Short mmCIF file of C-alpha atoms and ligand atoms in Angstrom, two decimals:
data_model
loop_
_atom_site.label_atom_id
_atom_site.label_comp_id
_atom_site.label_asym_id
_atom_site.label_seq_id
_atom_site.Cartn_x
_atom_site.Cartn_y
_atom_site.Cartn_z
CA MET O 1 20.14 16.97 40.53
CA GLU O 2 16.47 16.29 39.82
CA ALA O 3 15.63 15.53 36.17
CA GLU O 4 13.08 17.90 34.67
CA ASN O 5 9.77 16.65 33.36
CA PHE O 6 9.53 14.00 30.69
CA VAL O 7 11.36 14.68 27.44
CA SER O 8 10.94 12.88 24.13
CA THR O 9 13.52 10.45 22.79
CA ARG O 10 14.29 13.01 20.09
CA GLU O 11 14.95 15.69 22.70
CA ALA O 12 17.07 13.34 24.82
CA LEU O 13 19.35 12.68 21.85
CA THR O 14 20.17 16.40 21.72
CA ARG O 15 21.26 16.57 25.38
CA SER O 16 24.90 16.64 26.52
CA ASP O 17 26.68 13.87 28.35
CA GLY O 18 25.85 13.73 32.03
CA GLU O 19 22.46 15.47 31.74
CA LEU O 20 19.63 13.78 33.58
CA VAL O 21 16.51 13.02 31.54
CA ARG O 22 13.14 11.42 32.26
CA LEU O 23 11.60 9.37 29.46
CA ARG O 24 8.42 7.45 28.90
CA GLY O 25 7.40 5.10 26.14
CA TRP O 26 7.37 1.44 25.23
CA VAL O 27 10.02 -1.28 25.21
CA TYR O 28 10.90 -1.61 21.53
CA ARG O 29 13.81 -4.00 21.83
CA LYS O 30 15.60 -5.66 24.69
CA ARG O 31 18.90 -7.47 25.04
CA GLU O 32 20.17 -9.01 28.27
CA LEU O 33 23.91 -9.50 28.56
CA ALA O 34 26.02 -10.60 31.48
CA ASN O 35 26.79 -7.06 32.63
CA ASN O 36 24.13 -4.91 31.01
CA ILE O 37 20.47 -4.92 30.17
CA PHE O 38 19.79 -2.87 27.05
CA ILE O 39 16.28 -1.54 26.56
CA VAL O 40 15.48 0.43 23.41
CA LEU O 41 12.65 2.76 24.35
CA ARG O 42 10.20 3.90 21.67
CA ASP O 43 7.94 6.95 21.75
CA SER O 44 6.12 8.98 19.10
CA GLU O 45 9.34 10.79 18.20
CA GLY O 46 11.70 7.85 17.76
CA ILE O 47 13.85 5.48 19.77
CA ILE O 48 16.68 5.72 22.28
CA GLN O 49 18.83 3.06 23.92
CA CYS O 50 18.68 2.78 27.72
CA VAL O 51 21.14 0.73 29.75
CA VAL O 52 20.98 -0.81 33.19
CA ASN O 53 24.30 -1.97 34.58
CA ARG O 54 23.81 -5.06 36.68
CA GLU O 55 26.80 -4.34 38.92
CA SER O 56 26.30 -0.69 39.72
CA ALA O 57 22.49 -0.51 39.61
CA PRO O 58 20.38 -1.08 42.72
CA LYS O 59 18.71 -4.48 42.93
CA GLU O 60 15.15 -3.13 42.38
CA LEU O 61 16.22 -1.41 39.17
CA VAL O 62 17.81 -4.58 37.79
CA GLU O 63 14.68 -6.56 38.70
CA GLU O 64 12.34 -4.05 37.07
CA ALA O 65 14.50 -4.03 33.91
CA GLU O 66 14.38 -7.82 33.83
CA ARG O 67 10.62 -7.76 34.27
CA ALA O 68 9.98 -5.25 31.44
CA THR O 69 8.84 -7.26 28.42
CA ILE O 70 8.71 -6.11 24.79
CA GLU O 71 5.96 -3.46 24.36
CA SER O 72 5.56 -2.86 28.09
CA SER O 73 5.01 0.83 28.78
CA ILE O 74 7.69 2.28 31.03
CA GLU O 75 8.96 5.43 32.71
CA ALA O 76 12.71 5.78 33.07
CA GLU O 77 15.25 8.23 34.31
CA GLY O 78 18.98 8.40 33.74
CA SER O 79 21.95 10.33 32.45
CA VAL O 80 22.84 10.86 28.81
CA ALA O 81 26.12 9.39 27.55
CA THR O 82 27.71 9.36 24.12
CA ASP O 83 28.03 5.86 22.68
CA ALA O 84 28.79 5.41 19.03
CA ARG O 85 27.17 1.94 18.98
CA ALA O 86 23.78 3.23 20.15
CA PRO O 87 21.13 4.31 17.59
CA GLY O 88 21.44 8.10 17.37
CA GLY O 89 24.90 7.97 18.95
CA LYS O 90 23.71 8.36 22.55
CA GLU O 91 22.28 6.22 25.29
CA VAL O 92 20.72 6.84 28.67
CA ARG O 93 22.27 5.12 31.68
CA LEU O 94 19.31 4.44 33.88
CA SER O 95 19.05 5.27 37.56
CA SER O 96 15.38 4.35 37.80
CA LEU O 97 12.77 2.44 35.82
CA ARG O 98 9.11 1.76 36.39
CA VAL O 99 6.92 -0.58 34.38
CA VAL O 100 3.58 1.21 33.95
CA GLY O 101 1.75 -1.46 31.95
CA LEU O 102 3.33 -4.87 31.65
CA SER O 103 2.92 -6.38 28.20
CA GLU O 104 1.97 -9.98 27.62
CA ASN O 105 3.93 -11.88 24.96
CA PHE O 106 3.64 -9.40 22.04
CA PRO O 107 2.25 -11.17 18.98
CA ILE O 108 4.46 -9.38 16.42
CA LYS O 109 8.06 -10.50 16.38
CA GLY O 110 9.01 -10.08 12.72
CA GLY O 111 8.43 -12.26 9.69
CA GLU O 112 4.65 -12.60 10.13
CA SER O 113 2.35 -12.94 7.12
CA LEU O 114 0.43 -9.98 5.75
CA ASP O 115 -2.91 -11.58 6.57
CA TYR O 116 -1.90 -12.08 10.15
CA LEU O 117 -0.60 -8.53 10.47
CA LEU O 118 -3.82 -7.10 9.00
CA ASP O 119 -5.78 -9.05 11.61
CA ILE O 120 -3.85 -7.30 14.34
CA ARG O 121 -3.65 -3.89 12.67
CA HIS O 122 -4.31 -2.30 16.06
CA LEU O 123 -0.94 -3.66 17.25
CA TRP O 124 0.86 -3.47 13.90
CA LEU O 125 0.33 0.30 13.89
CA ARG O 126 3.08 0.52 16.51
CA SER O 127 5.67 -0.52 13.90
CA ARG O 128 8.26 2.07 13.06
CA LYS O 129 7.40 1.97 9.37
CA LEU O 130 3.70 2.67 9.89
CA THR O 131 4.57 5.30 12.48
CA GLN O 132 6.71 7.20 9.96
CA ILE O 133 3.95 7.01 7.34
CA MET O 134 1.34 8.30 9.83
CA ARG O 135 3.61 11.19 10.73
CA VAL O 136 3.96 12.12 7.04
CA ARG O 137 0.20 11.74 6.61
CA ALA O 138 -0.52 14.18 9.44
CA THR O 139 1.82 16.71 7.85
CA VAL O 140 0.16 16.23 4.45
CA LEU O 141 -3.26 16.88 6.01
CA ASP O 142 -1.90 19.90 7.82
CA ALA O 143 -0.35 21.33 4.64
CA LEU O 144 -3.49 20.79 2.56
CA ARG O 145 -5.69 22.54 5.10
CA ARG O 146 -3.22 25.34 5.51
CA TYR O 147 -3.08 25.86 1.75
CA PHE O 148 -6.80 26.57 1.56
CA ILE O 149 -6.99 28.59 4.76
CA ASP O 150 -4.01 30.75 3.80
CA ASN O 151 -5.44 31.41 0.33
CA GLY O 152 -8.85 32.55 1.47
CA TRP O 153 -11.02 29.52 0.69
CA TRP O 154 -14.03 28.66 2.89
CA GLU O 155 -14.24 25.24 4.48
CA VAL O 156 -17.73 23.73 4.33
CA SER O 157 -19.26 20.59 5.83
CA PRO O 158 -21.17 18.48 3.31
CA PRO O 159 -23.30 15.48 4.30
CA ILE O 160 -22.15 11.87 4.14
CA LEU O 161 -25.65 10.35 3.92
CA THR O 162 -26.92 11.29 0.50
CA GLN O 163 -29.53 10.51 -2.11
CA SER O 164 -27.68 11.06 -5.35
CA ALA O 165 -24.81 9.39 -7.10
CA VAL O 166 -22.05 11.75 -8.17
CA GLU O 167 -19.74 9.19 -9.73
CA GLY O 168 -22.20 6.62 -11.02
CA GLY O 169 -24.30 3.89 -9.49
CA SER O 170 -21.95 0.94 -9.67
CA THR O 171 -19.75 2.00 -6.75
CA LEU O 172 -22.49 3.20 -4.37
CA PHE O 173 -22.82 1.82 -0.87
CA PRO O 174 -26.52 1.68 0.00
CA VAL O 175 -27.74 2.20 3.55
CA ASP O 176 -31.19 1.90 5.03
CA PHE O 177 -32.59 5.32 5.94
CA PHE O 178 -35.77 4.58 7.91
CA GLY O 179 -37.02 2.23 5.25
CA ARG O 180 -35.85 4.35 2.36
CA LYS O 181 -32.65 3.89 0.43
CA ALA O 182 -29.81 6.31 0.97
CA TYR O 183 -26.13 6.10 0.06
CA LEU O 184 -22.79 6.85 1.58
CA SER O 185 -21.25 9.82 -0.17
CA GLN O 186 -18.90 9.20 -3.10
CA SER O 187 -18.10 12.87 -3.46
CA ALA O 188 -19.14 16.19 -1.96
CA GLN O 189 -18.99 17.88 -5.33
CA PHE O 190 -22.67 18.65 -5.85
CA TYR O 191 -22.93 20.14 -2.37
CA LEU O 192 -19.81 22.20 -2.93
CA GLU O 193 -21.31 23.46 -6.17
CA VAL O 194 -24.31 24.70 -4.18
CA MET O 195 -22.03 26.50 -1.73
CA ILE O 196 -20.06 28.51 -4.34
CA PHE O 197 -23.15 30.60 -4.98
CA SER O 198 -22.70 32.15 -1.57
CA LEU O 199 -19.04 31.57 -0.65
CA GLU O 200 -17.44 31.48 -4.14
CA ARG O 201 -14.40 29.37 -3.17
CA VAL O 202 -15.05 26.36 -0.97
CA TRP O 203 -13.36 23.13 0.09
CA SER O 204 -14.10 20.13 2.26
CA LEU O 205 -12.21 17.16 3.63
CA THR O 206 -14.41 14.12 4.22
CA PRO O 207 -14.42 10.38 3.83
CA SER O 208 -15.77 9.17 0.48
CA PHE O 209 -17.07 5.66 -0.05
CA ARG O 210 -16.63 3.59 -3.19
CA ALA O 211 -17.74 -0.01 -3.55
CA GLU O 212 -14.91 -0.68 -6.00
CA ARG O 213 -15.41 -3.99 -7.73
CA SER O 214 -11.78 -4.79 -8.30
CA ARG O 215 -9.13 -4.86 -5.63
CA THR O 216 -6.08 -2.80 -6.55
CA ARG O 217 -3.08 -1.25 -4.85
CA ARG O 218 -4.65 2.19 -5.12
CA HIS O 219 -8.31 1.75 -4.23
CA LEU O 220 -9.87 1.89 -0.77
CA TYR O 221 -13.55 1.42 0.00
CA GLU O 222 -13.42 4.34 2.40
CA TYR O 223 -10.90 7.05 1.56
CA TRP O 224 -10.21 10.66 2.47
CA HIS O 225 -11.31 13.05 -0.17
CA LEU O 226 -10.23 16.65 -0.36
CA GLU O 227 -12.52 18.53 -2.67
CA ALA O 228 -12.58 22.12 -3.84
CA GLU O 229 -14.94 24.11 -6.02
CA ALA O 230 -14.77 27.73 -7.16
CA ALA O 231 -16.93 30.19 -9.03
CA TRP O 232 -15.36 32.21 -11.86
CA MET O 233 -12.56 29.70 -12.44
CA ASP O 234 -12.07 27.86 -15.70
CA MET O 235 -10.36 24.53 -16.04
CA HIS O 236 -6.86 26.01 -16.31
CA ASP O 237 -7.36 28.31 -13.32
CA MET O 238 -8.26 25.24 -11.28
CA MET O 239 -5.27 23.28 -12.59
CA ARG O 240 -3.01 26.02 -11.23
CA VAL O 241 -4.70 25.66 -7.83
CA VAL O 242 -4.03 21.91 -7.87
CA GLU O 243 -0.40 22.44 -8.87
CA ASP O 244 0.21 25.04 -6.13
CA MET O 245 -1.52 22.91 -3.51
CA VAL O 246 0.48 19.77 -4.34
CA LYS O 247 3.75 21.73 -4.34
CA ALA O 248 2.93 23.44 -1.04
CA THR O 249 2.28 20.01 0.48
CA ILE O 250 5.51 18.50 -0.80
CA LYS O 251 7.47 21.50 0.40
CA GLU O 252 6.02 21.14 3.89
CA VAL O 253 6.83 17.42 3.98
CA LEU O 254 10.41 18.01 2.80
CA ASP O 255 10.80 20.76 5.42
CA LYS O 256 9.33 18.83 8.33
CA ARG O 257 9.40 15.09 7.63
CA LEU O 258 12.77 14.46 6.00
CA GLU O 259 13.86 11.94 8.63
CA GLU O 260 10.67 9.96 8.11
CA LEU O 261 11.18 9.91 4.33
CA GLU O 262 14.74 8.75 4.86
CA PHE O 263 13.58 6.00 7.21
CA LEU O 264 11.16 4.88 4.49
CA LYS O 265 14.04 4.98 1.97
CA ARG O 266 12.03 7.36 -0.18
CA LYS O 267 14.05 8.68 -3.14
CA LEU O 268 14.00 12.45 -2.77
CA ASP O 269 14.84 13.52 -6.33
CA PRO O 270 11.29 13.18 -7.68
CA LEU O 271 9.87 15.26 -4.84
CA GLU O 272 12.56 17.92 -5.16
CA GLU O 273 12.23 18.00 -8.94
CA THR O 274 8.46 18.35 -8.61
CA LEU O 275 8.95 21.50 -6.54
CA ARG O 276 11.16 23.04 -9.22
CA SER O 277 9.05 22.08 -12.25
CA LYS O 278 5.96 23.36 -13.94
CA PHE O 279 3.40 20.56 -14.40
CA LYS O 280 2.88 19.87 -18.10
CA GLU O 281 -0.44 19.23 -19.80
CA VAL O 282 -0.86 16.10 -21.92
CA THR O 283 -4.15 15.78 -23.78
CA TYR O 284 -6.02 12.51 -23.96
CA ASP O 285 -5.25 12.39 -27.71
CA GLU O 286 -1.52 12.72 -27.05
CA ALA O 287 -1.68 10.09 -24.31
CA ILE O 288 -3.32 7.60 -26.68
CA GLU O 289 -0.54 8.21 -29.20
CA ARG O 290 2.14 7.73 -26.55
CA LEU O 291 0.53 4.49 -25.42
CA GLN O 292 0.31 3.20 -28.98
CA LYS O 293 4.04 3.95 -29.41
CA LYS O 294 4.68 1.97 -26.23
CA GLY O 295 2.92 -0.99 -27.81
CA PHE O 296 -0.47 -0.77 -26.10
CA ASN O 297 -3.39 -2.05 -28.08
CA ILE O 298 -5.51 1.04 -27.45
CA LYS O 299 -7.52 3.33 -29.68
CA TRP O 300 -9.21 6.70 -29.41
CA GLY O 301 -12.23 6.41 -27.15
CA ASP O 302 -10.81 3.70 -24.87
CA ASP O 303 -10.44 4.34 -21.18
CA ILE O 304 -6.98 5.04 -19.81
CA GLY O 305 -6.88 2.59 -16.92
CA ALA O 306 -4.41 1.78 -14.19
CA ASP O 307 -1.98 -0.16 -16.43
CA GLU O 308 -1.94 2.62 -18.99
CA GLU O 309 -1.43 5.24 -16.28
CA ARG O 310 1.49 3.26 -14.93
CA ALA O 311 3.08 3.11 -18.38
CA LEU O 312 2.59 6.84 -18.90
CA THR O 313 4.08 7.83 -15.55
CA GLU O 314 6.68 5.23 -14.60
CA ASP O 315 9.62 7.00 -16.29
CA LEU O 316 8.72 10.42 -14.90
CA ASN O 317 9.73 12.28 -11.75
CA VAL O 318 7.14 15.08 -11.99
CA PRO O 319 3.33 14.91 -12.12
CA PHE O 320 1.46 15.98 -15.24
CA PHE O 321 -2.11 16.85 -16.13
CA LEU O 322 -4.04 14.55 -18.42
CA THR O 323 -6.79 16.65 -20.06
CA MET O 324 -9.57 16.89 -22.63
CA PHE O 325 -11.26 13.51 -22.40
CA PRO O 326 -13.87 11.97 -24.69
CA LYS O 327 -17.17 12.83 -23.06
CA HIS O 328 -18.46 9.25 -22.94
CA LEU O 329 -15.61 8.36 -20.55
CA LYS O 330 -16.48 11.07 -18.06
CA SER O 331 -19.38 12.14 -15.87
CA PHE O 332 -22.27 14.12 -17.30
CA TYR O 333 -21.44 17.27 -15.34
CA MET O 334 -18.16 18.04 -17.12
CA LYS O 335 -18.42 21.03 -19.42
CA ALA O 336 -18.53 20.31 -23.13
CA TYR O 337 -15.68 21.65 -25.22
CA ASP O 338 -17.45 23.75 -27.81
CA GLN O 339 -14.66 23.61 -30.42
CA ASP O 340 -14.84 19.79 -30.42
CA PRO O 341 -18.09 18.44 -29.03
CA ARG O 342 -16.63 14.95 -28.61
CA LEU O 343 -14.53 16.29 -25.72
CA VAL O 344 -15.06 17.63 -22.21
CA LEU O 345 -13.00 20.06 -20.13
CA GLY O 346 -11.73 17.51 -17.65
CA PHE O 347 -8.32 17.08 -16.07
CA ASP O 348 -6.63 14.43 -13.95
CA LEU O 349 -3.35 14.91 -12.15
CA GLU O 350 -1.10 11.92 -12.75
CA ALA O 351 1.57 11.25 -10.14
CA PRO O 352 4.93 10.09 -11.52
CA GLU O 353 6.91 6.89 -10.81
CA GLY O 354 4.01 4.72 -11.88
CA TYR O 355 1.57 6.00 -9.24
CA GLY O 356 -1.00 7.46 -11.65
CA GLU O 357 -4.15 9.46 -10.91
CA ILE O 358 -4.28 11.39 -7.65
CA VAL O 359 -6.67 14.19 -8.64
CA GLY O 360 -9.75 14.25 -10.85
CA GLY O 361 -11.21 17.61 -11.81
CA SER O 362 -13.06 19.57 -14.44
CA GLN O 363 -14.80 22.71 -15.45
CA ARG O 364 -18.48 22.07 -14.78
CA GLU O 365 -21.26 22.41 -17.32
CA ASP O 366 -22.92 25.71 -16.38
CA ARG O 367 -25.59 25.87 -19.13
CA TYR O 368 -29.00 24.55 -18.17
CA ASP O 369 -29.97 23.12 -21.55
CA VAL O 370 -26.64 21.46 -22.25
CA LEU O 371 -26.60 19.88 -18.79
CA TYR O 372 -30.22 18.76 -19.06
CA ASN O 373 -29.53 17.08 -22.39
CA ARG O 374 -26.44 15.34 -21.02
CA ILE O 375 -28.47 13.95 -18.13
CA VAL O 376 -31.03 12.56 -20.55
CA GLU O 377 -28.31 11.28 -22.87
CA GLU O 378 -26.79 9.33 -19.95
CA LYS O 379 -30.25 7.81 -19.30
CA LEU O 380 -30.46 9.49 -15.91
CA ASN O 381 -33.68 10.95 -14.60
CA PRO O 382 -33.64 14.78 -14.66
CA ALA O 383 -36.08 14.80 -11.74
CA ASP O 384 -33.36 13.27 -9.56
CA TYR O 385 -31.11 16.20 -10.40
CA GLN O 386 -33.65 19.00 -10.03
CA TRP O 387 -31.74 20.91 -7.38
CA TYR O 388 -28.50 20.46 -9.28
CA LEU O 389 -30.15 21.80 -12.43
CA ASP O 390 -31.61 24.70 -10.43
CA LEU O 391 -28.09 26.01 -9.90
CA ARG O 392 -28.06 26.63 -13.67
CA ARG O 393 -31.40 28.47 -13.54
CA TYR O 394 -30.68 31.03 -10.86
CA GLY O 395 -27.58 33.03 -11.71
CA SER O 396 -25.40 30.32 -13.19
CA VAL O 397 -21.69 31.00 -13.12
CA PRO O 398 -18.66 29.45 -14.82
CA HIS O 399 -17.01 27.21 -12.27
CA SER O 400 -14.56 24.38 -11.77
CA GLY O 401 -13.52 21.94 -9.12
CA PHE O 402 -11.54 18.86 -8.26
CA GLY O 403 -11.20 15.96 -5.85
CA LEU O 404 -7.89 14.78 -4.44
CA GLY O 405 -7.38 11.33 -2.96
CA VAL O 406 -5.45 12.18 0.19
CA ASP O 407 -4.41 8.56 0.70
CA ARG O 408 -3.07 8.38 -2.85
CA LEU O 409 -1.08 11.56 -2.31
CA VAL O 410 0.39 10.08 0.89
CA MET O 411 1.13 6.85 -0.97
CA TRP O 412 3.09 8.67 -3.64
CA ILE O 413 4.92 11.06 -1.28
CA THR O 414 6.01 8.23 1.01
CA GLY O 415 6.81 6.00 -1.98
CA ILE O 416 4.95 2.99 -0.57
CA GLU O 417 3.64 0.01 -2.50
CA HIS O 418 0.07 -0.23 -1.31
CA ILE O 419 -2.57 2.36 -0.40
CA ARG O 420 -3.74 0.42 2.67
CA ASP O 421 -0.59 1.52 4.49
CA ALA O 422 -1.31 5.18 3.82
CA ILE O 423 -4.31 5.05 6.18
CA PRO O 424 -4.37 3.61 9.72
CA PHE O 425 -7.53 1.50 9.47
CA PRO O 426 -8.19 0.44 5.86
CA ARG O 427 -11.60 -1.13 5.36
CA LEU O 428 -11.13 -4.55 3.83
CA ARG O 429 -13.58 -6.53 1.81
CA GLU O 430 -13.27 -9.59 4.03
CA ARG O 431 -13.81 -7.79 7.29
CA ILE O 432 -14.21 -4.40 8.87
CA TYR O 433 -11.66 -4.73 11.60
CA PRO O 434 -10.68 -3.20 13.91
P1 ATP P 1 -9.95 5.72 -10.44
O1 ATP P 1 -10.16 5.77 -11.93
O2 ATP P 1 -8.52 5.61 -10.05
O3 ATP P 1 -10.85 4.76 -9.75
P2 ATP P 1 -11.79 7.87 -10.23
O4 ATP P 1 -11.73 8.45 -11.60
O5 ATP P 1 -12.89 6.95 -9.87
O6 ATP P 1 -10.39 7.17 -9.89
P3 ATP P 1 -12.60 10.37 -9.08
O7 ATP P 1 -14.02 9.98 -9.06
O8 ATP P 1 -12.13 11.38 -10.05
O9 ATP P 1 -11.69 9.07 -9.18
O10 ATP P 1 -12.18 10.80 -7.59
C1 ATP P 1 -11.24 11.84 -7.32
C2 ATP P 1 -9.99 11.29 -6.65
O11 ATP P 1 -10.32 10.48 -5.52
C3 ATP P 1 -9.17 10.37 -7.53
O12 ATP P 1 -8.31 11.13 -8.36
C4 ATP P 1 -8.40 9.57 -6.52
O13 ATP P 1 -7.26 10.27 -6.06
C5 ATP P 1 -9.36 9.45 -5.38
N1 ATP P 1 -10.03 8.15 -5.36
C6 ATP P 1 -11.07 7.74 -6.13
N2 ATP P 1 -11.48 6.50 -5.82
C7 ATP P 1 -10.65 6.10 -4.80
C8 ATP P 1 -10.57 4.92 -4.03
N3 ATP P 1 -11.41 3.91 -4.21
N4 ATP P 1 -9.61 4.84 -3.07
C9 ATP P 1 -8.76 5.88 -2.87
N5 ATP P 1 -8.80 7.03 -3.56
C10 ATP P 1 -9.73 7.15 -4.52
MG1 MG P 2 -12.91 4.99 -9.41
#
C-alpha cells in the first residue's frame, strides 16, 4: 500500500494502527539504543515519535537515521502503532527516511542564558514554547480582525511616517525625511478620526513605535496596535465594543487553542470567568482610595503606574475599566467632563492577574474652542494641529476610540512573564537583531 501525501504529526496521531503515513518536519529529539533509533519529529502542529528498528530495517534506512542530527529536516514514511510510552500514545515505525537538510551542531541544547537565546532568536523561535505562543497570537489576530469585519467596521490604512505626536514628544522616534524631521507613528488615532467623517466606524492594525525610556516587562519599542474610532459613540458605547471584542477573542482562543494553553500551563479559570462576567467600571477616584487602603503612598492627581496597576489587578480574574482620569494625566484630545472640569472621559482596560493596562481609550473632545484651549494649555502649537482642529470646524460629531496593545493581550491570554515572548522579533535596545 502506498502512503498518501504528507500528513501533519497531529493528523498522524489520529490514524489507526497499521496505517501508512508520510511525514515531514525536523528532528526534535533523538535517542539511539541498541535495537532502536528513536526520532521525535516536529512540525507546525506538534511532535510524533518515529522508530527505526536496527534489525528489521534495511541498511540504508538505519544509516540515514544515524546520520539525521537534531534539527535536520527530514521526510519519513511508516506505519502507525499504538505505544503508551510515546508522546500522544502512538509512534510511527519507519520504512523510509530521507534527510532533506542536514543540520550542523544545533546551538540550543537546553539551559542556555537568556542573552544567548535572544542573540539566536531566529533559532530559538523553533522552541515548542514559542511555537505555542505564536499559534495563540495568530488566533488572537484572526479573532480581532474577524470581530471588526463581522460587525461592519471599515478597515483603513494609516501612515507610519508622520509629522505629529499623538502621545507626546518624549517617546517619539525621529527619522530623516529628505532633510526634514519626521517620526515613526505612535498611534493612528488622528488619522482614524479623519476617516470617521466618511466611514463612521473604522479600525486599523499597524505597528506603533514608542521610544520608552524605561525597560519593563510590558513595553516594546515596536508593538502591534489595534485601533478603532467611531462617530456617534460616547465613552460607554466604546467600552462595550472593547468588552465584546476582548470576549470574542478569548472565546476563539479557548475554542481553537486549548492544547497550546495547556502546554503553556495557562490557568483557564480567569479566561473562562472573563467570558461569563460583565466588566466593571472603577473610577480613578475609587482606584486611588483602593490603593491608599492597600498602603500605597498615593494621592489624588498622581499617576497610576505599573506597580499600582499590578496591585489593583493581581487578585482579580476578570478585566475592569479604569475611568474618569484627572485631565493633567491624559492627552489633550480627551473630552472634558462637564460636570467636573478636573476630569476627562477616558478609560483604560486593566487585565487581571497583575497584567494591567491593555487598552487605552476615550471619548474625544469634539468642540473646537475647548480643544483649541486645551492645546494652548498644554503648550502645544495650534498651527501643528490645524488639520486636527479642522475636523471640529466642518461638521463635528461626538466620537470615541481606543487603542489595544495586541502583544499585551497575547501576553495576558497566554499567561507569560514577559512581553518580548508575545512577538517573534522584539526590538531590543542593545541591538536590532535579527
Ligand atoms: P503605558 O502607560 O502602559 O505605557 P500608554 O498609556 O502609553 O501605556 P496608550 O498610549 O494608551 O498606552 O496606548 C494604547 C495601548 O497600546 C496601551 O493600552 C497598551 O496596550 C499598548 N501599548 C502602549 N505602549 C506600548 C509599548 N511600549 N509596548 C507594548 N504595548 C504598548
Ligand atoms: Mg506608554
